[in-house]
Coordinates of C-alpha atoms in Angstrom, one line a residue:
X1 CA -38.1 52.3 1.7
X2 CA -36.3 48.8 -1.0
X3 CA -37.0 45.7 0.9
X4 CA -34.5 43.7 1.5
X5 CA -34.5 40.3 0.2
X6 CA -31.2 38.3 -0.4
X7 CA -29.9 35.9 1.9
X8 CA -27.7 38.2 4.4
X9 CA -30.8 40.7 5.1
X10 CA -33.6 37.3 5.4
X11 CA -30.4 36.2 8.4
X12 CA -30.7 39.4 9.9
X13 CA -33.8 39.7 10.2
X14 CA -33.8 36.0 11.9
X15 CA -31.8 37.2 14.6
X16 CA -32.4 40.6 15.5
X17 CA -30.4 42.8 17.0
X18 CA -31.1 41.4 20.3
X19 CA -29.5 38.6 19.5
X20 CA -26.3 40.2 17.7
X21 CA -25.1 40.2 21.9
X22 CA -25.4 36.9 22.2
X23 CA -23.1 36.3 18.8
X24 CA -20.7 38.3 19.5
X25 CA -19.6 37.5 23.5
X26 CA -17.1 39.4 24.6
X27 CA -15.6 41.1 21.2
X28 CA -18.6 43.2 21.6
X29 CA -18.4 45.1 24.4
X30 CA -14.6 45.8 23.7
X31 CA -14.8 47.0 19.6
X32 CA -18.8 47.3 19.3
X33 CA -17.1 51.5 17.8
X34 CA -14.8 50.6 16.7
X35 CA -14.9 49.4 13.4
X36 CA -10.9 48.3 12.9
X37 CA -11.8 46.5 15.9
X38 CA -14.8 44.3 14.3
X39 CA -12.9 44.8 10.5
X40 CA -10.4 42.2 12.4
X41 CA -12.9 40.5 14.5
X42 CA -14.4 39.7 10.5
X43 CA -12.6 38.3 9.0
X44 CA -12.0 35.9 12.0
X45 CA -16.0 34.6 11.9
X46 CA -16.7 31.5 11.5
X47 CA -20.3 31.2 11.6
X48 CA -22.2 33.1 8.4
X49 CA -25.0 34.7 10.9
X50 CA -22.8 36.4 13.8
X51 CA -20.4 37.5 10.7
X52 CA -23.7 39.0 8.1
X53 CA -24.3 40.5 12.1
X54 CA -20.4 42.2 12.7
X55 CA -20.5 43.3 9.1
X56 CA -23.2 45.0 9.4
X57 CA -22.2 46.6 12.3
X58 CA -18.6 47.8 10.4
X59 CA -21.0 49.4 7.6
X60 CA -22.5 51.3 9.8
X61 CA -20.1 52.4 11.6
X62 CA -18.3 53.5 8.3
X63 CA -21.5 54.8 6.9
X64 CA -21.8 57.5 9.9
X65 CA -18.6 58.9 11.0
X66 CA -17.0 61.7 11.2
X67 CA -14.5 62.5 8.7
X68 CA -12.2 62.3 10.5
X69 CA -13.4 58.5 11.3
X70 CA -13.5 58.0 7.8
X71 CA -10.1 59.4 7.5
X72 CA -8.4 57.1 10.6
X73 CA -9.9 53.6 8.4
X74 CA -9.0 54.0 5.3
X75 CA -5.6 54.1 7.1
X76 CA -6.3 51.2 8.3
X77 CA -7.7 49.6 5.2
X78 CA -4.6 50.4 4.1
X79 CA -2.0 50.0 6.2
X80 CA -3.6 46.6 9.1
X81 CA -5.3 44.3 5.8
X82 CA -2.3 44.7 3.4
X83 CA 0.2 41.1 2.1
X84 CA 2.9 40.1 4.1
X85 CA 5.2 40.2 1.7
X86 CA 7.6 38.1 3.8
X87 CA 4.3 35.2 3.4
X88 CA 4.4 36.6 -1.1
X89 CA 8.5 35.6 -1.0
X90 CA 7.8 32.1 1.2
X91 CA 5.6 30.5 -0.8
X92 CA 7.1 31.6 -4.3
X93 CA 9.8 31.0 -3.4
X94 CA 7.7 26.8 -3.1
X95 CA 6.5 27.2 -6.1
X96 CA 9.8 27.5 -7.9
X97 CA 10.1 24.2 -6.6
X98 CA 9.6 22.0 -9.5
X99 CA 7.9 19.3 -6.5
X100 CA 6.4 22.0 -5.4
X101 CA 2.7 20.9 -7.3
X102 CA -1.0 22.9 -7.4
X103 CA -1.0 23.1 -4.0
X104 CA 2.9 25.7 -3.4
X105 CA 1.2 27.3 -6.5
X106 CA -2.4 27.8 -4.7
X107 CA -0.6 28.8 -1.7
X108 CA 1.1 31.5 -3.3
X109 CA -1.7 33.0 -4.9
X110 CA -3.8 32.8 -2.0
X111 CA -0.5 34.7 0.1
X112 CA -0.9 37.7 -3.0
X113 CA -4.8 38.9 -1.9
X114 CA -4.7 41.5 0.2
X115 CA -7.3 40.4 3.1
X116 CA -8.7 43.6 2.4
X117 CA -10.2 41.8 -0.3
X118 CA -11.8 38.7 1.7
X119 CA -12.8 42.0 3.7
X120 CA -14.5 43.0 1.5
X121 CA -16.7 40.0 0.6
X122 CA -17.6 39.8 4.4
X123 CA -18.7 42.9 4.9
X124 CA -21.0 42.5 0.8
X125 CA -22.7 39.5 3.1
X126 CA -23.8 42.4 5.5
X127 CA -27.6 44.2 4.9
X128 CA -28.2 46.1 1.3
X129 CA -23.9 45.2 1.3
X130 CA -23.4 46.3 -2.3
X131 CA -25.2 49.5 -2.0
X132 CA -23.8 50.0 0.1
X133 CA -20.0 48.9 -0.6
X134 CA -21.0 51.0 -3.8
X135 CA -22.1 54.3 -1.7
X136 CA -18.4 53.9 0.3
X137 CA -16.5 54.3 -2.7
X138 CA -17.9 57.5 -3.1
X139 CA -16.3 58.6 -0.3
X140 CA -13.1 56.4 -1.1
X141 CA -12.2 58.6 -4.2
X142 CA -12.8 61.6 -3.2
X143 CA -10.8 60.3 -0.2
X144 CA -8.2 59.1 -3.3
X145 CA -8.1 62.4 -4.8
X146 CA -6.3 63.9 -1.6
X147 CA -4.0 60.4 -0.8
X148 CA -2.8 58.8 -3.3
X149 CA -1.9 56.2 -0.9
X150 CA -5.3 54.9 -1.0
X151 CA -4.8 53.6 -4.2
X152 CA -4.1 50.2 -2.9
X153 CA -8.1 50.1 -1.6
X154 CA -9.9 50.9 -4.8
X155 CA -8.3 48.4 -6.6
X156 CA -8.7 46.0 -4.9
X157 CA -13.0 47.0 -5.0
X158 CA -12.2 48.0 -7.7
X159 CA -11.8 43.7 -8.6
X160 CA -14.3 43.2 -6.6
X161 CA -17.0 45.3 -7.9
X162 CA -16.1 43.7 -11.6
X163 CA -16.7 40.6 -11.1
X164 CA -19.8 41.3 -8.5
X165 CA -21.0 44.1 -11.9
X166 CA -20.3 41.7 -14.8
X167 CA -22.1 41.2 -17.6
X168 CA -23.9 38.2 -16.5
X169 CA -25.7 40.7 -13.7
X170 CA -27.4 43.0 -16.0
X171 CA -30.5 43.5 -16.2
X172 CA -31.7 45.5 -20.1
X173 CA -35.0 47.1 -19.3
X174 CA -37.1 50.1 -21.3
X175 CA -37.6 53.2 -19.9
X176 CA -40.7 54.4 -20.8
X177 CA -43.4 56.3 -19.3
X178 CA -45.6 54.0 -17.2
X179 CA -42.3 53.1 -15.2
X180 CA -42.4 53.8 -12.0
X181 CA -42.9 57.3 -11.0
X182 CA -39.2 57.1 -9.0
X183 CA -37.3 55.5 -11.5
X184 CA -38.8 58.1 -13.6
X185 CA -37.1 61.3 -10.8
X186 CA -33.9 59.7 -10.9
X187 CA -33.8 59.8 -15.3
X188 CA -34.4 63.4 -14.5
X189 CA -31.8 63.3 -12.2
X190 CA -28.9 61.2 -13.7
X191 CA -29.5 62.7 -17.0
X192 CA -25.6 63.8 -17.3
X193 CA -25.4 65.4 -21.1
X194 CA -28.4 66.6 -22.3
X195 CA -30.4 68.2 -19.1
X196 CA -34.0 67.0 -18.1
X197 CA -36.2 70.2 -16.9
X198 CA -39.1 69.2 -17.0
X199 CA -41.0 66.5 -17.4
X200 CA -43.0 67.2 -20.5
X201 CA -38.8 67.6 -21.0
X202 CA -38.4 63.9 -20.3
X203 CA -42.3 62.8 -21.8
X204 CA -41.1 64.0 -25.5
X205 CA -38.2 62.2 -24.9
X206 CA -40.6 58.9 -23.6
X207 CA -43.3 58.5 -26.0
X208 CA -43.5 59.6 -28.9
X209 CA -43.2 56.9 -31.5
X210 CA -39.4 58.0 -32.4
X211 CA -38.3 57.4 -28.6
X212 CA -36.4 55.2 -27.0
X213 CA -34.6 54.6 -23.0
X214 CA -33.4 51.5 -22.4
X215 CA -31.4 51.0 -18.8
X216 CA -29.4 48.0 -17.1
X217 CA -29.8 47.2 -13.8
X218 CA -28.6 45.2 -11.1
X219 CA -30.3 43.2 -8.2
X220 CA -28.4 43.8 -5.7
X221 CA -29.1 47.1 -6.4
X222 CA -33.5 47.8 -7.0
X223 CA -34.9 50.3 -9.2
X224 CA -31.3 52.0 -9.3
X225 CA -29.6 52.7 -13.1
X226 CA -26.8 51.5 -13.8
X227 CA -26.4 53.3 -16.8
X228 CA -29.3 54.3 -19.6
X229 CA -29.6 55.0 -23.2
X230 CA -31.7 57.5 -25.3
X231 CA -32.0 56.9 -28.8
X232 CA -33.7 59.0 -31.3
X233 CA -35.6 56.7 -34.3
X234 CA -34.7 58.6 -37.5
X235 CA -33.7 58.7 -41.6
X236 CA -30.5 58.8 -42.1
X237 CA -28.2 60.9 -39.8
X238 CA -28.6 63.8 -37.5
X239 CA -26.3 66.0 -37.3
X240 CA -26.9 68.6 -34.8
X241 CA -28.8 68.1 -31.2
X242 CA -31.8 70.4 -31.7
X243 CA -33.5 68.2 -34.3
X244 CA -34.1 65.5 -31.8
X245 CA -34.9 67.3 -28.8
X246 CA -37.3 70.7 -30.3
X247 CA -40.6 70.4 -30.0
X248 CA -42.7 70.6 -31.4
X249 CA -41.4 68.1 -34.4
X250 CA -43.5 66.0 -36.1
X251 CA -43.1 62.2 -34.9
X252 CA -41.3 60.0 -37.4
X253 CA -43.1 55.7 -37.4
X254 CA -40.4 53.1 -36.1
X255 CA -41.5 51.6 -38.5
X256 CA -40.3 54.2 -41.9
X257 CA -36.5 54.8 -39.7
X258 CA -34.0 53.2 -41.0
X259 CA -31.3 54.9 -38.5
X260 CA -30.8 54.9 -34.2
X261 CA -28.8 57.5 -32.9
X262 CA -28.1 57.4 -29.3
X263 CA -27.7 60.3 -28.2
X264 CA -27.2 60.5 -24.3
X265 CA -26.0 57.7 -22.5
X266 CA -25.3 59.2 -18.6
X267 CA -23.4 56.8 -16.1
X268 CA -25.8 56.7 -12.6
X269 CA -23.7 55.5 -10.2
X270 CA -20.6 57.9 -8.9
X271 CA -19.4 54.8 -6.6
X272 CA -19.2 52.4 -10.1
X273 CA -17.6 55.1 -12.1
X274 CA -13.9 52.8 -13.2
X275 CA -16.2 49.8 -14.3
X276 CA -17.7 50.7 -18.0
X277 CA -21.4 48.9 -18.8
X278 CA -21.8 50.7 -21.6
X279 CA -20.1 49.0 -24.4
X280 CA -22.9 46.0 -23.3
X281 CA -25.8 48.2 -23.6
X282 CA -25.1 49.4 -26.4
X283 CA -24.2 46.3 -28.2
X284 CA -27.0 45.0 -26.8
X285 CA -30.1 47.9 -27.5
X286 CA -28.4 47.7 -31.4
X287 CA -29.4 43.9 -31.0
X288 CA -32.2 44.4 -29.5
X289 CA -33.4 47.5 -31.9
X290 CA -32.2 45.0 -34.8
X291 CA -34.4 42.3 -34.6
X292 CA -37.8 44.2 -33.1
X293 CA -37.5 46.6 -35.8
X294 CA -35.2 45.1 -39.2
X295 CA -35.8 48.1 -41.1
X296 CA -32.3 50.4 -39.3
X297 CA -29.7 50.0 -41.4
X298 CA -27.7 52.2 -39.1
X299 CA -26.7 52.4 -35.6
X300 CA -24.0 55.2 -34.6
X301 CA -24.0 57.9 -32.0
X302 CA -24.8 61.7 -31.9
X303 CA -21.4 62.8 -29.1
X304 CA -19.9 65.3 -27.8
X305 CA -16.7 66.7 -27.7
X306 CA -15.7 67.7 -24.0
X307 CA -12.3 68.5 -24.4
X308 CA -12.4 69.9 -27.7
X309 CA -11.9 73.7 -26.5
X310 CA -8.8 73.0 -23.9
X311 CA -7.1 70.9 -26.9
X312 CA -7.2 73.7 -28.7
X313 CA -6.6 76.1 -25.8
X314 CA -3.7 74.5 -25.6
X315 CA -2.9 73.9 -29.1
X316 CA -2.7 78.4 -29.1
X317 CA -5.4 77.4 -31.8
X318 CA -6.8 81.2 -32.5
X319 CA -10.3 82.1 -31.6
X320 CA -10.7 83.8 -35.2
X321 CA -11.1 80.1 -36.5
X322 CA -12.9 78.2 -34.0
X323 CA -15.5 80.6 -35.3
X324 CA -19.1 79.4 -36.4
X325 CA -18.2 78.1 -40.1
X326 CA -14.7 79.1 -40.3
X327 CA -13.1 75.9 -42.6
X328 CA -10.6 75.2 -39.8
X329 CA -13.3 74.0 -37.1
X330 CA -13.7 71.0 -38.8
X331 CA -10.0 70.6 -39.7
X332 CA -9.0 71.5 -36.2
X333 CA -12.2 69.0 -34.8
X334 CA -11.1 65.9 -36.6
X335 CA -7.2 66.3 -35.5
X336 CA -8.2 66.2 -32.3
X337 CA -10.7 63.1 -32.1
X338 CA -8.1 61.6 -34.2
X339 CA -4.3 62.2 -33.2
X340 CA -4.3 63.8 -30.0
X341 CA -3.6 61.0 -27.8
X342 CA -3.2 60.5 -24.1
X343 CA -0.4 59.3 -21.7
X344 CA -1.6 56.1 -22.4
X345 CA -1.5 56.2 -26.9
X346 CA -5.5 56.4 -26.9
X347 CA -7.6 59.5 -27.5
X348 CA -7.2 62.5 -25.4
X349 CA -10.6 63.1 -25.7
X350 CA -13.2 60.7 -23.2
X351 CA -15.6 60.0 -25.6
X352 CA -14.0 58.9 -28.6
X353 CA -11.9 56.7 -26.1
X354 CA -14.9 54.6 -25.6
X355 CA -16.5 54.7 -28.4
X356 CA -12.8 53.7 -30.6
X357 CA -12.4 51.8 -27.7
X358 CA -15.8 50.0 -28.0
X359 CA -15.5 49.1 -31.9
X360 CA -17.4 52.2 -33.9
X361 CA -16.0 53.9 -36.9
X362 CA -15.0 58.2 -36.8
X363 CA -17.5 58.1 -39.0
X364 CA -18.7 62.5 -39.0
X365 CA -17.5 65.9 -38.2
X366 CA -20.7 68.0 -37.1
X367 CA -20.0 71.7 -36.6
X368 CA -23.2 73.9 -34.8
X369 CA -24.3 70.2 -33.3
X370 CA -24.9 72.0 -30.3
X371 CA -24.9 75.6 -29.8
X372 CA -25.5 76.0 -26.6
X373 CA -23.7 77.1 -23.7
X374 CA -22.8 74.0 -22.4
X375 CA -21.9 73.1 -26.2
X376 CA -20.2 76.2 -27.7
X377 CA -18.0 76.0 -24.1
X378 CA -16.9 72.6 -24.5
X379 CA -16.4 72.1 -27.3
X380 CA -16.8 75.6 -29.6
X381 CA -20.5 73.8 -31.1
X382 CA -18.5 70.6 -32.8
X383 CA -20.4 67.1 -32.5
X384 CA -19.3 64.3 -33.7
X385 CA -20.9 60.8 -34.7
X386 CA -19.9 57.6 -34.3
X387 CA -20.8 54.3 -36.2
X388 CA -20.9 51.2 -34.7
X389 CA -21.2 49.0 -38.1
X390 CA -22.6 45.5 -36.1
X391 CA -20.6 42.5 -37.9
X392 CA -17.2 45.6 -38.3
X393 CA -17.1 46.2 -34.3
X394 CA -15.8 43.8 -32.8
X395 CA -12.7 43.4 -35.0
X396 CA -12.4 47.6 -34.7
X397 CA -12.8 47.2 -31.2
X398 CA -9.7 43.5 -31.5
X399 CA -7.0 46.3 -33.9
X400 CA -8.1 49.2 -31.6
X401 CA -7.5 46.9 -28.4
X402 CA -4.2 46.1 -29.5
X403 CA -2.4 48.4 -31.5
X404 CA -4.4 52.0 -30.5
X405 CA -6.0 51.8 -34.3
X406 CA -9.2 53.3 -35.2
X407 CA -11.1 53.4 -38.2
X408 CA -11.9 56.6 -40.3
X409 CA -14.9 57.9 -42.7
X410 CA -13.7 59.2 -45.9
X411 CA -15.2 62.6 -44.3
X412 CA -12.1 62.3 -41.5
X413 CA -10.1 61.2 -43.4
X414 CA -10.5 63.6 -46.0
X415 CA -10.3 66.3 -42.8
X416 CA -7.5 64.5 -42.1
X417 CA -5.4 65.5 -44.9
X418 CA -6.0 69.2 -45.3
X419 CA -3.9 71.6 -44.3
X420 CA -3.7 72.8 -40.6
X421 CA -4.1 76.2 -42.2
X422 CA -3.8 78.1 -38.4
X423 CA -0.4 76.3 -38.0
X424 CA 1.6 76.4 -41.4
X425 CA 4.4 73.4 -39.8
X426 CA 1.6 70.5 -40.3
X427 CA 2.0 67.9 -38.2
X428 CA 1.4 65.0 -39.3
X429 CA 2.3 63.1 -35.7
X430 CA -0.3 60.9 -35.0
X431 CA -2.3 60.0 -38.6
X432 CA 0.2 56.2 -38.8
X433 CA -2.7 55.7 -36.5
X434 CA -6.3 55.9 -38.2
X435 CA -7.4 53.2 -40.6
X436 CA -9.1 54.1 -43.7
X437 CA -12.5 51.5 -43.9
X438 CA -13.1 50.2 -47.4
X439 CA -15.5 51.6 -48.1

C-alpha cells in the first residue's frame, strides 16, 4: 500500500475516523451515507480538518456506489452544482458599468464558475484526492459515452486536472532494468503500441546499450507512470518495427548511434484522457539525449497509422491497390496523412495529428513497416517516420496551430503529387495546407 504523505493525509491521521462525528456534528447523522448532501455540506465547510474528513467520506461513497447511485450523483453534479445564470447576468450587468472597477469583474468571474469546480478542489484535499478524482473520471467518461448531458462535469474536472498536471509538476525519469518490479509490471501492462509478452521482451527493450525508456510521473500518483516512450538508438532512420524488436540482433554502442527513434508512446492513465503529456515528454527526452549523446543528429518516430485501413475502405479503394508492393499503397498512405481531415480541419489520423501538432515533419512512408496481424489490419502494414528537427519544432507547431499548416518532406510531397491510380478523378483538395520544406 502506498503511504499517503500529503498534508491531507496528515490531517486524516490526526483526526481519525472516530473524531469525524464530532467534527460534523448533526450533519453526519443526517447525511453520512448521502454523497449529494455531503457535497453540499463540503462547499460550506469552514474548518480544514472537517473539510478533509467530509471530502474523504464523499469520495468513499462514490467509489462504493452501485451503477444507479453513481448515475444519481452525476445527475446531481450536473443539475445542483451548475452556474446560476441569473447571478451571472446580474454580475455582467454590474461589470458593464464603467465605474464598477475590478471588483465587479472579479465578482463576474466568480459567478461564472460552476460550484462543482470548487467542489472538486475540496475533494482533492482528501487523502489521495487527486488519484481518486482521476479514477472517478474514468467512470465519468464511461457515463458520458451514454449521456452527453454530463459533458459540463467533464469539462470542469478536465480543466482542473490540466492545471494540477501541468508541465511544472511532471517529474521525468528513466526506466531501466533496475527500476522497481511493480513499476516494470506496469510498463508491461500499459504498453499500448507494441505488446510486451514476457519479461524477456521487456528486458530487450531496457537493457541493451542502444535502448532507452523514459516516463513522466506526478507527485500525487506515486509509482504510477503517466506516459512513457521507448527509444531505439540507431544509425540512420528505421522503417520497419521488426528491425527494432526482433531478437537476437547486434547491439549498437550508444556512442556510435546518430539517430534516436521514438517507436512507442503509451499513455497510462485512462482518467487523464485528453490531457496531453506526449509533446512535453518527446521534447524533454530529445533534449536530454542530445545533451548526453552529442553524436545524435536526428530525432524521429516510427509510428503506426491506426485509421488508414478504415479510411481506404470509406474511400472505396479496391484491395488490390493496397497489397504489399503495389505502387498505389504509399501514394494512398501519403494522401491519407497529408490531406484527410476531421471536422476541425486537423489531420484525421490521431497519431499524425499528435506529431504534426507538436511541430514534427511528415518525413517518410514505410510500406511493410509493420506486417503483424494488427499492423496489417489497421494500416495495411504501413508505418511512418515523423522527424523532429529541434530548431524548427516551435515554428512548425505555431504554424499548425494557427492555420493547420503541416510540413512534408520531399519524399512525401512527391507521393502526394503522384496520380491517384485507383481514382482517375485525381483530387487536389487539401494540398494547399501542406508546406514544402526548404531543404
